[in-house]
Coordinates of C-alpha atoms in Angstrom, one line a residue:
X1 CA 61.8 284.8 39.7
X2 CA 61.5 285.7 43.0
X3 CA 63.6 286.9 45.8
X4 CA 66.1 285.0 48.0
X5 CA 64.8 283.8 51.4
X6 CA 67.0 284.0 54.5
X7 CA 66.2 281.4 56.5
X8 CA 66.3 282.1 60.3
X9 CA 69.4 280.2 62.3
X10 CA 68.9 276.5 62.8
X11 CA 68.0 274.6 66.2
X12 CA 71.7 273.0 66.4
X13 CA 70.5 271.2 70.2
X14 CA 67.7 269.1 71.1
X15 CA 65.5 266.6 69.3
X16 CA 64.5 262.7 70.0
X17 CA 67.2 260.7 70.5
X18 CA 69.2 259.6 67.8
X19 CA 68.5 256.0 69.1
X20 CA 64.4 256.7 69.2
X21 CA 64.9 257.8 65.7
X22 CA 66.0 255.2 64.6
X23 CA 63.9 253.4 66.0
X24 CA 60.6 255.0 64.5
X25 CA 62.4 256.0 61.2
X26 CA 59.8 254.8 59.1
X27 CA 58.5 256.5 55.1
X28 CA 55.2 258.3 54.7
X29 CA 53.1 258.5 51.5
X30 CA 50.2 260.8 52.6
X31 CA 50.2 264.2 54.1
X32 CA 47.7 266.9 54.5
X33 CA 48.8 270.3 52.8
X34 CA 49.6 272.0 56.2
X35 CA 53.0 273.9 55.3
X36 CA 56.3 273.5 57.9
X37 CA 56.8 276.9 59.5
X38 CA 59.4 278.7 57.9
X39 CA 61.6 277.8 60.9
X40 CA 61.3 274.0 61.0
X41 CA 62.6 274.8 57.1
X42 CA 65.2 276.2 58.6
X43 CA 66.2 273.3 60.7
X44 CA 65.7 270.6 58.3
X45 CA 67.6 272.1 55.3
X46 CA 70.4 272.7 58.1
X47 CA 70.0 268.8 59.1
X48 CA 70.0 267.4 55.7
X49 CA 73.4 268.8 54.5
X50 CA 74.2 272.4 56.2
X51 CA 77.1 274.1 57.2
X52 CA 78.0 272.4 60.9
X53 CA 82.1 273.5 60.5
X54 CA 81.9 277.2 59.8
X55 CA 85.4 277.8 59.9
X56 CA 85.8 275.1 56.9
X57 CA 82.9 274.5 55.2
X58 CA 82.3 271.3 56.2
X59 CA 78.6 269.8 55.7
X60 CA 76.0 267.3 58.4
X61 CA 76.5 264.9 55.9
X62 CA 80.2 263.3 54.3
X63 CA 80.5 264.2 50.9
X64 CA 82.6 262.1 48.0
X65 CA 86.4 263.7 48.1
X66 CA 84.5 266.7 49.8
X67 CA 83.1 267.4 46.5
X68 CA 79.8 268.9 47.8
X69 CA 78.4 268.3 44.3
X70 CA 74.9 267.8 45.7
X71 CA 72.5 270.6 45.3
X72 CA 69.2 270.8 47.3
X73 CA 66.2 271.6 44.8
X74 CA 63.1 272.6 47.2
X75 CA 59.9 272.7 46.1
X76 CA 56.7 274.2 48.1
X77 CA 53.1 275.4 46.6
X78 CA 54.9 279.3 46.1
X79 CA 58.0 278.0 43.5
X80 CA 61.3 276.3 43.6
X81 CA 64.7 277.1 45.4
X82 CA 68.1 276.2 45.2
X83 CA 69.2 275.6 49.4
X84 CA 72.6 277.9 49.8
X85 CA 73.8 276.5 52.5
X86 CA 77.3 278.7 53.2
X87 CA 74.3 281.6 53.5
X88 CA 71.9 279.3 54.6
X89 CA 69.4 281.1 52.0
X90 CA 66.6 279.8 49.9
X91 CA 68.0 280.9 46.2
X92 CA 65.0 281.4 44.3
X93 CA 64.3 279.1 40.8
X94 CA 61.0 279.5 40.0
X95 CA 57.9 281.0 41.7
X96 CA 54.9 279.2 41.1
X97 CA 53.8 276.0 42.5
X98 CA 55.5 273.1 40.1
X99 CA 55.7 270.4 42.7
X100 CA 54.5 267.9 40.1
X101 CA 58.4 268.2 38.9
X102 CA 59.4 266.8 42.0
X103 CA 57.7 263.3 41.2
X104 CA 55.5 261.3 39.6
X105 CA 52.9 260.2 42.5
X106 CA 50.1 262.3 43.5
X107 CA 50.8 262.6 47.1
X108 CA 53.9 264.7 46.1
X109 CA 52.1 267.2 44.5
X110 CA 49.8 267.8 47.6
X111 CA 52.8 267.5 50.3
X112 CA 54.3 270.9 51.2
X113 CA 57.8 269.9 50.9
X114 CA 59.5 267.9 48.4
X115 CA 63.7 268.1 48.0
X116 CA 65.1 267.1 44.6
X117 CA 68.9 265.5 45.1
X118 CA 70.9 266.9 41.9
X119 CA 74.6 266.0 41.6
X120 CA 76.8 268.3 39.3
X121 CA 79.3 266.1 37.9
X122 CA 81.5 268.9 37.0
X123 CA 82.5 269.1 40.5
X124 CA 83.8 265.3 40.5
X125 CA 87.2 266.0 39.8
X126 CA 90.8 265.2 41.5
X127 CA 93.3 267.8 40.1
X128 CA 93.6 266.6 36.6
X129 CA 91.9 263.8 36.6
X130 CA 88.5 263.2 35.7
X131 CA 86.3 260.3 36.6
X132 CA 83.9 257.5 34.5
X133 CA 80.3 258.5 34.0
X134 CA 79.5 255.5 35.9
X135 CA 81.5 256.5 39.0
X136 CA 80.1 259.7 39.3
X137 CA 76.8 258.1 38.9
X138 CA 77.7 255.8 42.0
X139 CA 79.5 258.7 44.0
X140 CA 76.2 261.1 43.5
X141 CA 73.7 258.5 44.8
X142 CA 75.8 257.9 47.9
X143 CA 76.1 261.4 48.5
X144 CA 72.3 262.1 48.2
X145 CA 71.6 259.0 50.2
X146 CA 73.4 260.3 53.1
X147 CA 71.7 263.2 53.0
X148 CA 68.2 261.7 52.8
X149 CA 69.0 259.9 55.2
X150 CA 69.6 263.0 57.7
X151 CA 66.4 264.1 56.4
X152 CA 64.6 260.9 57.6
X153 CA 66.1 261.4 61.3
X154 CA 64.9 265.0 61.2
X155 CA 61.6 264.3 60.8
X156 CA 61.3 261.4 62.7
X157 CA 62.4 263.5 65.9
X158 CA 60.2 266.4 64.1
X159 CA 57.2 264.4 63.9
X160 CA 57.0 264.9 60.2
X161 CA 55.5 262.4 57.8
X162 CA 59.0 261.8 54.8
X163 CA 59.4 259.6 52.1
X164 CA 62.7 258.9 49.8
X165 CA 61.6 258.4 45.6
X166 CA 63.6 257.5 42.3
X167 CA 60.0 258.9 40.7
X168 CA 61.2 262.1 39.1
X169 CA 60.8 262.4 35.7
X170 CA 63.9 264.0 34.4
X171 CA 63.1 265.4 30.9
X172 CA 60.5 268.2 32.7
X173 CA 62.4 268.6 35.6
X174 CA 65.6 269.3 33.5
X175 CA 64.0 271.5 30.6
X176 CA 61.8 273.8 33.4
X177 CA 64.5 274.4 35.8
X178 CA 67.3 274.7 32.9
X179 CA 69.5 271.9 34.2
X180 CA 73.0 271.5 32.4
X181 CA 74.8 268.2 31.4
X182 CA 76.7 268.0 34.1
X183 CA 73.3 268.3 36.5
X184 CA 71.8 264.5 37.1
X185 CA 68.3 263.9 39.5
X186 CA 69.7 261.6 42.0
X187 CA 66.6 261.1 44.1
X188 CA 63.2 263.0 45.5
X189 CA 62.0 263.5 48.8
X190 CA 58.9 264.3 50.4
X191 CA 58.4 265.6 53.9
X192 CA 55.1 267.3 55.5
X193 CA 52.4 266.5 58.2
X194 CA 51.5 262.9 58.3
X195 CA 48.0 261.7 57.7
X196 CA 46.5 258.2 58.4
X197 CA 47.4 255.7 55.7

């Protein structure tokens, strides 16, 4: 399946703003197939829920009861990875290009980028106790929100086109990338150069 990509450290200093990103935070739906540099991968992956607390582990984005029960499926025209982000690696999946798994619209199969937001509900536990289907459904969508949402201020100051989606069609994306039960697609996201729309 491919070997494991180490990304090269992430730009923890500059960028617009946060204020001007906000402002201008707005969602893309075409891009030309020009791919991000392997180093503005870097950066954005670090953005959207890396490591910024070495010494504990702690992520850019909060995380329900610190579960970390998001993973970070990345999709690009060469296969799919799984974002490591203790290593801050790209674990390989798949090889091939299978960005139609990542959502149902046509732009996302041209974009470069598209991240896949899965929660493993296995993780959603305190001690003993477990917790209703319907809370973990709730507790996984806020955690992939906040992530997207770093995503969206990353590109912004980036100049990158990005878009947030519920379009991903779970059945494929579950049976190709071998999912378990406990894996559930919270969101898509698609991020490249912007076109004119």
């Amino acid at each position: 399946i491919g070997k494991a990509i180490a990304l090269p450290p992430p730009r923890q200093t500059g960028g617009m703003p946060l204020l001007d990103a906000l402002k201008n935070r707005h969602s893309t739906r075409s891009f030309s197939d020009k791919a991000l540099s392997l180093q503005t991968l870097s950066d954005l992956l670090w953005a959207g829920f890396g490591v910024n607390r070495p010494k504990t582990g702690m992520r850019t984005a909060p995380s329900s009861y610190n579960w970390q029960d998001i993973t970070l499926y990345v999709f690009t025209a060469e296969g799919v990875w799984t974002y490591d982000a203790v290593q801050h690696a790209l674990r390989p999946v798949k090889t091939g290009d299978h960005r139609k798994l990542a959502g149902m619209q046509s732009f996302v199969w041209e974009a470069p980028l598209s991240i896949v937001y899965v929660s493993d509900f296995s993780k959603m536990k305190q001690g003993d106790e477990d917790f209703p289907t319907e809370y973990k459904l709730k507790m996984g969508g806020i955690d992939a929100g906040h992530i997207s949402q770093n995503v969206y201020l990353f590109c912004v100051s980036e100049g990158l086109g990005v878009v947030a989606r519920a379009s991903v069609d779970p059945e494929p994306f579950v049976e190709a990338l071998g999912l378990t039960s406990d894996q559930k697609i919270m969101l898509g996201q698609t991020i490249g150069w912007p076109t004119a729309e």
